[in-house]
């Protein structure tokens, strides 16, 4: 079992409602702290389906006029495609919260040149800012231990300097756009949102075994909070050993 820095908190909740409310409270605090300290809140949203339950809880309670919204990753699709992470966020948060479009930095997943799209995304991530580029990175966890689009066995895992890449994901038979470890591990704060029994083995491998792509983010040295349900936590060794998130 890897010795995790004391900065890892695993918060196990019995209901999805309690889980997303705890996560939403964490995001609201992160936003208020960032805006008070630096006048802006720089967040990278997670994709996939789990955040659909969280994002409506963030429509209120965050000053989105002072935010800059990024995405941890994106599929190689346009903004109206049902697979688009941007579309999911637009439907559940960005639209309902009337986040100013100029505050949202979308990956150009529709670009025939995804490498150029990734280079442009890195420029947008760093424009007018200094590291850490993100105040908060929201992430999910795949059953194979991927997070964002950092999939096992892919070239993006080896990237140690570039912040945003296009990457071949053979197991999906497609390309993805993703922030890399330098961008995600360097965030001031990182939160994972993980639910469902299909994530239990990945959670155990990542938290207890220190393996699979998401594990490296847990070892980053900065704070990491995993908001999960009992199903996702069901294979963890001694889940009670983690301190409760405040
Ligand atoms: C994506 C996400 C990906 C996601 C996990 C979990 O684009 O799909 O960035 O990393 O967070 O695959 O997805 P679910 O929330 O759908 O289980």
PDB file of C-alpha atoms and ligand atoms in Angstrom:
ATOM      1  CA  UNK A   1       0.000   0.000   0.000  1.00  0.00           C
ATOM      2  CA  UNK A   2       1.562   3.297  -1.008  1.00  0.00           C
ATOM      3  CA  UNK A   3       2.198   5.793   1.742  1.00  0.00           C
ATOM      4  CA  UNK A   4      -0.028   8.614   0.670  1.00  0.00           C
ATOM      5  CA  UNK A   5       0.856  12.166   1.638  1.00  0.00           C
ATOM      6  CA  UNK A   6      -1.423  13.330   4.436  1.00  0.00           C
ATOM      7  CA  UNK A   7      -3.159  15.439   1.806  1.00  0.00           C
ATOM      8  CA  UNK A   8      -5.435  12.616   0.563  1.00  0.00           C
ATOM      9  CA  UNK A   9      -9.020  12.613   1.829  1.00  0.00           C
ATOM     10  CA  UNK A  10     -11.511   9.943   0.811  1.00  0.00           C
ATOM     11  CA  UNK A  11     -15.051  11.026   1.670  1.00  0.00           C
ATOM     12  CA  UNK A  12     -17.487   8.125   1.398  1.00  0.00           C
ATOM     13  CA  UNK A  13     -21.151   9.114   1.246  1.00  0.00           C
ATOM     14  CA  UNK A  14     -24.244   6.908   1.450  1.00  0.00           C
ATOM     15  CA  UNK A  15     -26.344   8.857  -1.040  1.00  0.00           C
ATOM     16  CA  UNK A  16     -25.582  10.562  -4.331  1.00  0.00           C
ATOM     17  CA  UNK A  17     -27.327  13.670  -3.027  1.00  0.00           C
ATOM     18  CA  UNK A  18     -25.046  13.867   0.016  1.00  0.00           C
ATOM     19  CA  UNK A  19     -22.045  13.150  -2.188  1.00  0.00           C
ATOM     20  CA  UNK A  20     -22.690  15.906  -4.713  1.00  0.00           C
ATOM     21  CA  UNK A  21     -23.656  18.401  -2.014  1.00  0.00           C
ATOM     22  CA  UNK A  22     -20.366  17.762  -0.211  1.00  0.00           C
ATOM     23  CA  UNK A  23     -18.475  18.141  -3.484  1.00  0.00           C
ATOM     24  CA  UNK A  24     -20.430  21.278  -4.403  1.00  0.00           C
ATOM     25  CA  UNK A  25     -19.636  22.832  -1.015  1.00  0.00           C
ATOM     26  CA  UNK A  26     -15.952  22.094  -1.637  1.00  0.00           C
ATOM     27  CA  UNK A  27     -16.064  23.760  -5.067  1.00  0.00           C
ATOM     28  CA  UNK A  28     -17.879  26.809  -3.679  1.00  0.00           C
ATOM     29  CA  UNK A  29     -15.213  27.209  -0.976  1.00  0.00           C
ATOM     30  CA  UNK A  30     -12.432  26.787  -3.529  1.00  0.00           C
ATOM     31  CA  UNK A  31     -14.019  29.449  -5.733  1.00  0.00           C
ATOM     32  CA  UNK A  32     -14.525  31.925  -2.891  1.00  0.00           C
ATOM     33  CA  UNK A  33     -10.951  31.439  -1.670  1.00  0.00           C
ATOM     34  CA  UNK A  34      -9.450  31.862  -5.145  1.00  0.00           C
ATOM     35  CA  UNK A  35     -11.467  34.981  -5.936  1.00  0.00           C
ATOM     36  CA  UNK A  36     -10.671  36.524  -2.543  1.00  0.00           C
ATOM     37  CA  UNK A  37      -6.965  35.788  -2.942  1.00  0.00           C
ATOM     38  CA  UNK A  38      -6.399  36.395  -6.659  1.00  0.00           C
ATOM     39  CA  UNK A  39      -9.564  37.901  -8.111  1.00  0.00           C
ATOM     40  CA  UNK A  40     -10.256  34.871 -10.302  1.00  0.00           C
ATOM     41  CA  UNK A  41     -11.278  31.191 -10.020  1.00  0.00           C
ATOM     42  CA  UNK A  42      -9.631  28.860 -12.562  1.00  0.00           C
ATOM     43  CA  UNK A  43     -11.353  25.513 -12.699  1.00  0.00           C
ATOM     44  CA  UNK A  44     -11.034  22.492 -14.993  1.00  0.00           C
ATOM     45  CA  UNK A  45     -14.325  20.613 -15.276  1.00  0.00           C
ATOM     46  CA  UNK A  46     -14.508  16.827 -15.476  1.00  0.00           C
ATOM     47  CA  UNK A  47     -16.232  15.105 -18.346  1.00  0.00           C
ATOM     48  CA  UNK A  48     -18.135  11.859 -18.521  1.00  0.00           C
ATOM     49  CA  UNK A  49     -21.509  11.244 -16.891  1.00  0.00           C
ATOM     50  CA  UNK A  50     -20.894  11.377 -13.115  1.00  0.00           C
ATOM     51  CA  UNK A  51     -20.575  15.177 -12.973  1.00  0.00           C
ATOM     52  CA  UNK A  52     -24.097  15.510 -14.410  1.00  0.00           C
ATOM     53  CA  UNK A  53     -25.304  15.135 -10.823  1.00  0.00           C
ATOM     54  CA  UNK A  54     -22.882  17.740  -9.476  1.00  0.00           C
ATOM     55  CA  UNK A  55     -22.977  20.572 -11.980  1.00  0.00           C
ATOM     56  CA  UNK A  56     -26.567  21.744 -11.373  1.00  0.00           C
ATOM     57  CA  UNK A  57     -25.539  22.215  -7.678  1.00  0.00           C
ATOM     58  CA  UNK A  58     -22.897  24.709  -8.835  1.00  0.00           C
ATOM     59  CA  UNK A  59     -25.251  26.995 -10.761  1.00  0.00           C
ATOM     60  CA  UNK A  60     -25.641  29.014  -7.567  1.00  0.00           C
ATOM     61  CA  UNK A  61     -22.979  29.781  -5.003  1.00  0.00           C
ATOM     62  CA  UNK A  62     -20.082  30.493  -7.366  1.00  0.00           C
ATOM     63  CA  UNK A  63     -19.312  33.928  -8.836  1.00  0.00           C
ATOM     64  CA  UNK A  64     -18.927  32.660 -12.416  1.00  0.00           C
ATOM     65  CA  UNK A  65     -18.317  36.200 -13.630  1.00  0.00           C
ATOM     66  CA  UNK A  66     -14.909  35.885 -11.927  1.00  0.00           C
ATOM     67  CA  UNK A  67     -14.204  32.365 -13.192  1.00  0.00           C
ATOM     68  CA  UNK A  68     -12.217  30.937 -16.073  1.00  0.00           C
ATOM     69  CA  UNK A  69     -13.604  27.535 -16.990  1.00  0.00           C
ATOM     70  CA  UNK A  70     -11.451  24.883 -18.616  1.00  0.00           C
ATOM     71  CA  UNK A  71     -12.022  21.177 -19.304  1.00  0.00           C
ATOM     72  CA  UNK A  72      -9.746  18.381 -18.191  1.00  0.00           C
ATOM     73  CA  UNK A  73     -10.297  16.661 -21.494  1.00  0.00           C
ATOM     74  CA  UNK A  74     -12.528  16.469 -24.539  1.00  0.00           C
ATOM     75  CA  UNK A  75     -13.525  13.942 -27.124  1.00  0.00           C
ATOM     76  CA  UNK A  76     -12.704  14.436 -30.816  1.00  0.00           C
ATOM     77  CA  UNK A  77     -16.166  15.813 -31.513  1.00  0.00           C
ATOM     78  CA  UNK A  78     -17.858  19.163 -31.958  1.00  0.00           C
ATOM     79  CA  UNK A  79     -19.593  21.139 -29.195  1.00  0.00           C
ATOM     80  CA  UNK A  80     -23.087  19.897 -30.034  1.00  0.00           C
ATOM     81  CA  UNK A  81     -22.167  16.227 -30.246  1.00  0.00           C
ATOM     82  CA  UNK A  82     -23.831  14.064 -27.543  1.00  0.00           C
ATOM     83  CA  UNK A  83     -20.335  12.781 -26.654  1.00  0.00           C
ATOM     84  CA  UNK A  84     -19.007  16.298 -26.021  1.00  0.00           C
ATOM     85  CA  UNK A  85     -17.903  17.108 -22.467  1.00  0.00           C
ATOM     86  CA  UNK A  86     -18.444  20.765 -23.313  1.00  0.00           C
ATOM     87  CA  UNK A  87     -22.055  20.039 -24.314  1.00  0.00           C
ATOM     88  CA  UNK A  88     -22.693  18.195 -21.033  1.00  0.00           C
ATOM     89  CA  UNK A  89     -21.315  21.112 -19.025  1.00  0.00           C
ATOM     90  CA  UNK A  90     -23.210  23.637 -21.159  1.00  0.00           C
ATOM     91  CA  UNK A  91     -26.497  21.819 -20.486  1.00  0.00           C
ATOM     92  CA  UNK A  92     -26.010  21.273 -16.753  1.00  0.00           C
ATOM     93  CA  UNK A  93     -24.004  24.298 -15.611  1.00  0.00           C
ATOM     94  CA  UNK A  94     -22.659  26.854 -18.075  1.00  0.00           C
ATOM     95  CA  UNK A  95     -26.058  27.632 -19.605  1.00  0.00           C
ATOM     96  CA  UNK A  96     -28.165  27.574 -16.432  1.00  0.00           C
ATOM     97  CA  UNK A  97     -25.550  29.687 -14.593  1.00  0.00           C
ATOM     98  CA  UNK A  98     -25.259  32.083 -17.567  1.00  0.00           C
ATOM     99  CA  UNK A  99     -21.481  31.772 -17.414  1.00  0.00           C
ATOM    100  CA  UNK A 100     -20.130  34.438 -19.786  1.00  0.00           C
ATOM    101  CA  UNK A 101     -18.981  32.578 -22.940  1.00  0.00           C
ATOM    102  CA  UNK A 102     -15.713  34.526 -22.874  1.00  0.00           C
ATOM    103  CA  UNK A 103     -14.993  32.876 -19.512  1.00  0.00           C
ATOM    104  CA  UNK A 104     -15.180  29.366 -20.983  1.00  0.00           C
ATOM    105  CA  UNK A 105     -12.226  27.783 -22.810  1.00  0.00           C
ATOM    106  CA  UNK A 106     -13.457  24.966 -25.033  1.00  0.00           C
ATOM    107  CA  UNK A 107     -11.223  22.383 -26.690  1.00  0.00           C
ATOM    108  CA  UNK A 108     -11.752  22.439 -30.474  1.00  0.00           C
ATOM    109  CA  UNK A 109     -12.628  18.745 -30.653  1.00  0.00           C
ATOM    110  CA  UNK A 110     -14.021  19.259 -34.135  1.00  0.00           C
ATOM    111  CA  UNK A 111     -10.673  20.468 -35.495  1.00  0.00           C
ATOM    112  CA  UNK A 112      -9.238  18.141 -38.159  1.00  0.00           C
ATOM    113  CA  UNK A 113      -5.845  19.026 -36.682  1.00  0.00           C
ATOM    114  CA  UNK A 114      -6.203  17.987 -33.033  1.00  0.00           C
ATOM    115  CA  UNK A 115      -2.519  18.630 -32.351  1.00  0.00           C
ATOM    116  CA  UNK A 116      -3.031  22.262 -33.324  1.00  0.00           C
ATOM    117  CA  UNK A 117      -6.153  22.356 -31.163  1.00  0.00           C
ATOM    118  CA  UNK A 118      -4.117  21.078 -28.201  1.00  0.00           C
ATOM    119  CA  UNK A 119      -1.380  23.653 -28.755  1.00  0.00           C
ATOM    120  CA  UNK A 120      -4.011  26.393 -28.866  1.00  0.00           C
ATOM    121  CA  UNK A 121      -5.580  25.050 -25.691  1.00  0.00           C
ATOM    122  CA  UNK A 122      -2.258  25.230 -23.862  1.00  0.00           C
ATOM    123  CA  UNK A 123      -1.871  28.832 -25.003  1.00  0.00           C
ATOM    124  CA  UNK A 124      -5.347  29.640 -23.668  1.00  0.00           C
ATOM    125  CA  UNK A 125      -4.621  27.853 -20.377  1.00  0.00           C
ATOM    126  CA  UNK A 126      -1.476  29.864 -19.742  1.00  0.00           C
ATOM    127  CA  UNK A 127      -2.468  33.219 -21.274  1.00  0.00           C
ATOM    128  CA  UNK A 128      -2.261  36.035 -18.738  1.00  0.00           C
ATOM    129  CA  UNK A 129      -1.616  33.579 -15.905  1.00  0.00           C
ATOM    130  CA  UNK A 130       1.220  32.140 -13.863  1.00  0.00           C
ATOM    131  CA  UNK A 131       1.510  28.628 -12.462  1.00  0.00           C
ATOM    132  CA  UNK A 132      -0.349  26.935 -10.878  1.00  0.00           C
ATOM    133  CA  UNK A 133      -2.538  27.215 -13.972  1.00  0.00           C
ATOM    134  CA  UNK A 134      -5.576  25.813 -12.164  1.00  0.00           C
ATOM    135  CA  UNK A 135      -7.105  26.515  -8.782  1.00  0.00           C
ATOM    136  CA  UNK A 136      -9.184  23.354  -8.921  1.00  0.00           C
ATOM    137  CA  UNK A 137      -9.161  20.297 -11.170  1.00  0.00           C
ATOM    138  CA  UNK A 138     -12.346  18.238 -11.052  1.00  0.00           C
ATOM    139  CA  UNK A 139     -11.735  14.690 -12.247  1.00  0.00           C
ATOM    140  CA  UNK A 140     -13.519  11.419 -12.716  1.00  0.00           C
ATOM    141  CA  UNK A 141     -12.154   7.880 -12.648  1.00  0.00           C
ATOM    142  CA  UNK A 142     -12.663   5.231 -15.291  1.00  0.00           C
ATOM    143  CA  UNK A 143     -12.990   1.493 -14.517  1.00  0.00           C
ATOM    144  CA  UNK A 144      -9.491   1.103 -16.022  1.00  0.00           C
ATOM    145  CA  UNK A 145      -8.048   3.762 -13.717  1.00  0.00           C
ATOM    146  CA  UNK A 146      -7.913   6.519 -16.338  1.00  0.00           C
ATOM    147  CA  UNK A 147      -8.684  10.093 -15.455  1.00  0.00           C
ATOM    148  CA  UNK A 148      -9.319  12.941 -17.860  1.00  0.00           C
ATOM    149  CA  UNK A 149      -8.097  11.215 -21.015  1.00  0.00           C
ATOM    150  CA  UNK A 150      -4.961   9.834 -19.419  1.00  0.00           C
ATOM    151  CA  UNK A 151      -5.583   6.215 -20.353  1.00  0.00           C
ATOM    152  CA  UNK A 152      -3.361   3.242 -19.492  1.00  0.00           C
ATOM    153  CA  UNK A 153      -0.642   2.596 -22.055  1.00  0.00           C
ATOM    154  CA  UNK A 154      -1.006   5.886 -23.913  1.00  0.00           C
ATOM    155  CA  UNK A 155       1.705   8.383 -24.819  1.00  0.00           C
ATOM    156  CA  UNK A 156       0.122  11.213 -22.789  1.00  0.00           C
ATOM    157  CA  UNK A 157       1.254   9.488 -19.572  1.00  0.00           C
ATOM    158  CA  UNK A 158       4.880  10.197 -20.456  1.00  0.00           C
ATOM    159  CA  UNK A 159       4.363  13.916 -21.075  1.00  0.00           C
ATOM    160  CA  UNK A 160       6.363  15.842 -18.479  1.00  0.00           C
ATOM    161  CA  UNK A 161       6.278  19.387 -19.833  1.00  0.00           C
ATOM    162  CA  UNK A 162       3.503  20.036 -22.357  1.00  0.00           C
ATOM    163  CA  UNK A 163       0.233  20.871 -20.597  1.00  0.00           C
ATOM    164  CA  UNK A 164      -2.287  19.865 -23.278  1.00  0.00           C
ATOM    165  CA  UNK A 165      -2.052  17.127 -25.892  1.00  0.00           C
ATOM    166  CA  UNK A 166      -3.983  15.174 -28.490  1.00  0.00           C
ATOM    167  CA  UNK A 167      -3.509  11.484 -27.826  1.00  0.00           C
ATOM    168  CA  UNK A 168      -4.309   8.210 -29.582  1.00  0.00           C
ATOM    169  CA  UNK A 169      -6.408   5.951 -27.360  1.00  0.00           C
ATOM    170  CA  UNK A 170      -6.307   2.539 -29.085  1.00  0.00           C
ATOM    171  CA  UNK A 171      -8.616   0.931 -26.520  1.00  0.00           C
ATOM    172  CA  UNK A 172     -11.306   3.375 -27.645  1.00  0.00           C
ATOM    173  CA  UNK A 173     -10.262   3.392 -31.308  1.00  0.00           C
ATOM    174  CA  UNK A 174     -10.154   7.185 -31.278  1.00  0.00           C
ATOM    175  CA  UNK A 175      -8.096  10.257 -30.410  1.00  0.00           C
ATOM    176  CA  UNK A 176      -8.747  12.371 -27.335  1.00  0.00           C
ATOM    177  CA  UNK A 177      -7.684  15.838 -26.143  1.00  0.00           C
ATOM    178  CA  UNK A 178      -6.423  15.992 -22.560  1.00  0.00           C
ATOM    179  CA  UNK A 179      -4.571  17.997 -19.975  1.00  0.00           C
ATOM    180  CA  UNK A 180      -1.435  16.181 -18.888  1.00  0.00           C
ATOM    181  CA  UNK A 181       0.081  15.376 -15.501  1.00  0.00           C
ATOM    182  CA  UNK A 182       2.025  18.666 -15.387  1.00  0.00           C
ATOM    183  CA  UNK A 183      -1.255  20.579 -15.685  1.00  0.00           C
ATOM    184  CA  UNK A 184      -3.387  18.379 -13.429  1.00  0.00           C
ATOM    185  CA  UNK A 185      -0.815  17.501 -10.752  1.00  0.00           C
ATOM    186  CA  UNK A 186       0.119  21.173 -10.577  1.00  0.00           C
ATOM    187  CA  UNK A 187      -3.385  22.395  -9.679  1.00  0.00           C
ATOM    188  CA  UNK A 188      -3.771  24.051  -6.278  1.00  0.00           C
ATOM    189  CA  UNK A 189      -6.519  21.550  -5.457  1.00  0.00           C
ATOM    190  CA  UNK A 190      -7.804  18.320  -7.005  1.00  0.00           C
ATOM    191  CA  UNK A 191     -11.167  16.625  -6.466  1.00  0.00           C
ATOM    192  CA  UNK A 192     -12.325  13.286  -7.835  1.00  0.00           C
ATOM    193  CA  UNK A 193     -15.992  12.355  -8.100  1.00  0.00           C
ATOM    194  CA  UNK A 194     -16.400   8.564  -8.245  1.00  0.00           C
ATOM    195  CA  UNK A 195     -19.577   6.502  -7.997  1.00  0.00           C
ATOM    196  CA  UNK A 196     -20.650   2.976  -8.792  1.00  0.00           C
ATOM    197  CA  UNK A 197     -19.468  -0.548  -8.187  1.00  0.00           C
ATOM    198  CA  UNK A 198     -17.780  -0.630 -11.587  1.00  0.00           C
ATOM    199  CA  UNK A 199     -15.182   1.784 -10.185  1.00  0.00           C
ATOM    200  CA  UNK A 200     -14.422  -0.239  -7.020  1.00  0.00           C
ATOM    201  CA  UNK A 201     -11.449  -2.158  -8.380  1.00  0.00           C
ATOM    202  CA  UNK A 202      -9.964   0.961  -9.989  1.00  0.00           C
ATOM    203  CA  UNK A 203     -10.391   2.841  -6.701  1.00  0.00           C
ATOM    204  CA  UNK A 204      -8.542   0.086  -4.832  1.00  0.00           C
ATOM    205  CA  UNK A 205      -5.782  -0.058  -7.450  1.00  0.00           C
ATOM    206  CA  UNK A 206      -5.369   3.717  -7.420  1.00  0.00           C
ATOM    207  CA  UNK A 207      -5.702   4.382  -3.688  1.00  0.00           C
ATOM    208  CA  UNK A 208      -4.307   1.182  -2.156  1.00  0.00           C
ATOM    209  CA  UNK A 209      -2.088  -0.050  -4.955  1.00  0.00           C
ATOM    210  CA  UNK A 210      -0.732   3.227  -6.292  1.00  0.00           C
ATOM    211  CA  UNK A 211      -1.141   1.906  -9.802  1.00  0.00           C
ATOM    212  CA  UNK A 212      -3.011   3.032 -12.947  1.00  0.00           C
ATOM    213  CA  UNK A 213      -2.973   6.562 -14.408  1.00  0.00           C
ATOM    214  CA  UNK A 214      -5.017   8.316 -11.713  1.00  0.00           C
ATOM    215  CA  UNK A 215      -2.637   7.094  -8.962  1.00  0.00           C
ATOM    216  CA  UNK A 216       0.057   9.563  -9.989  1.00  0.00           C
ATOM    217  CA  UNK A 217      -2.314  12.434  -9.292  1.00  0.00           C
ATOM    218  CA  UNK A 218      -2.949  11.124  -5.775  1.00  0.00           C
ATOM    219  CA  UNK A 219       0.835  11.177  -5.182  1.00  0.00           C
ATOM    220  CA  UNK A 220       1.251  14.754  -6.411  1.00  0.00           C
ATOM    221  CA  UNK A 221       1.944  16.115  -2.903  1.00  0.00           C
ATOM    222  CA  UNK A 222      -0.894  18.640  -2.955  1.00  0.00           C
ATOM    223  CA  UNK A 223      -4.416  18.132  -1.563  1.00  0.00           C
ATOM    224  CA  UNK A 224      -6.607  15.514  -3.228  1.00  0.00           C
ATOM    225  CA  UNK A 225     -10.185  14.825  -2.144  1.00  0.00           C
ATOM    226  CA  UNK A 226     -12.050  11.815  -3.479  1.00  0.00           C
ATOM    227  CA  UNK A 227     -15.821  12.143  -3.143  1.00  0.00           C
ATOM    228  CA  UNK A 228     -17.227   8.651  -3.612  1.00  0.00           C
ATOM    229  CA  UNK A 229     -20.154   6.438  -2.768  1.00  0.00           C
ATOM    230  CA  UNK A 230     -20.008   3.175  -0.830  1.00  0.00           C
ATOM    231  CA  UNK A 231     -20.094   1.072  -4.000  1.00  0.00           C
ATOM    232  CA  UNK A 232     -17.022   2.787  -5.405  1.00  0.00           C
ATOM    233  CA  UNK A 233     -15.277   2.477  -2.012  1.00  0.00           C
ATOM    234  CA  UNK A 234     -16.284  -1.155  -1.489  1.00  0.00           C
ATOM    235  CA  UNK A 235     -12.896  -2.668  -2.401  1.00  0.00           C
ATOM    236  CA  UNK A 236     -10.758  -0.192  -0.448  1.00  0.00           C
ATOM    237  CA  UNK A 237      -8.682  -1.516   2.432  1.00  0.00           C
ATOM    238  CA  UNK A 238      -9.815   0.145   5.699  1.00  0.00           C
ATOM    239  CA  UNK A 239     -11.596   3.146   4.103  1.00  0.00           C
ATOM    240  CA  UNK A 240     -12.082   4.503   7.612  1.00  0.00           C
ATOM    241  CA  UNK A 241      -8.365   5.308   7.709  1.00  0.00           C
ATOM    242  CA  UNK A 242      -8.888   8.415   5.637  1.00  0.00           C
ATOM    243  CA  UNK A 243      -9.719  11.565   7.473  1.00  0.00           C
ATOM    244  CA  UNK A 244     -13.127  13.069   6.763  1.00  0.00           C
ATOM    245  CA  UNK A 245     -13.120  16.137   4.524  1.00  0.00           C
ATOM    246  CA  UNK A 246     -13.964  19.249   6.502  1.00  0.00           C
TER     247      UNK A 246
HETATM  248  C1  LIG B   1     -14.339  11.648 -20.113  1.00  0.00           C
HETATM  249  C2  LIG B   1     -13.773  11.965 -18.758  1.00  0.00           C
HETATM  250  C3  LIG B   1     -13.311  10.694 -18.113  1.00  0.00           C
HETATM  251  C4  LIG B   1     -14.365  10.367 -17.078  1.00  0.00           C
HETATM  252  C5  LIG B   1     -14.245   8.947 -16.613  1.00  0.00           C
HETATM  253  C6  LIG B   1     -15.440   8.579 -15.724  1.00  0.00           C
HETATM  254  O1  LIG B   1     -14.152  12.450 -21.043  1.00  0.00           O
HETATM  255  O2  LIG B   1     -15.012  10.616 -20.197  1.00  0.00           O
HETATM  256  O3  LIG B   1     -12.883  12.936 -18.738  1.00  0.00           O
HETATM  257  O4  LIG B   1     -12.060  10.763 -17.506  1.00  0.00           O
HETATM  258  O5  LIG B   1     -14.218  11.255 -15.965  1.00  0.00           O
HETATM  259  O6  LIG B   1     -14.254   8.113 -17.760  1.00  0.00           O
HETATM  260  O7  LIG B   1     -16.596   8.713 -16.523  1.00  0.00           O
HETATM  261  P1  LIG B   1     -18.072   8.529 -15.902  1.00  0.00           P
HETATM  262  O8  LIG B   1     -18.280   9.682 -14.985  1.00  0.00           O
HETATM  263  O9  LIG B   1     -18.976   8.554 -17.108  1.00  0.00           O
HETATM  264  O10 LIG B   1     -18.049   7.203 -15.181  1.00  0.00           O
END
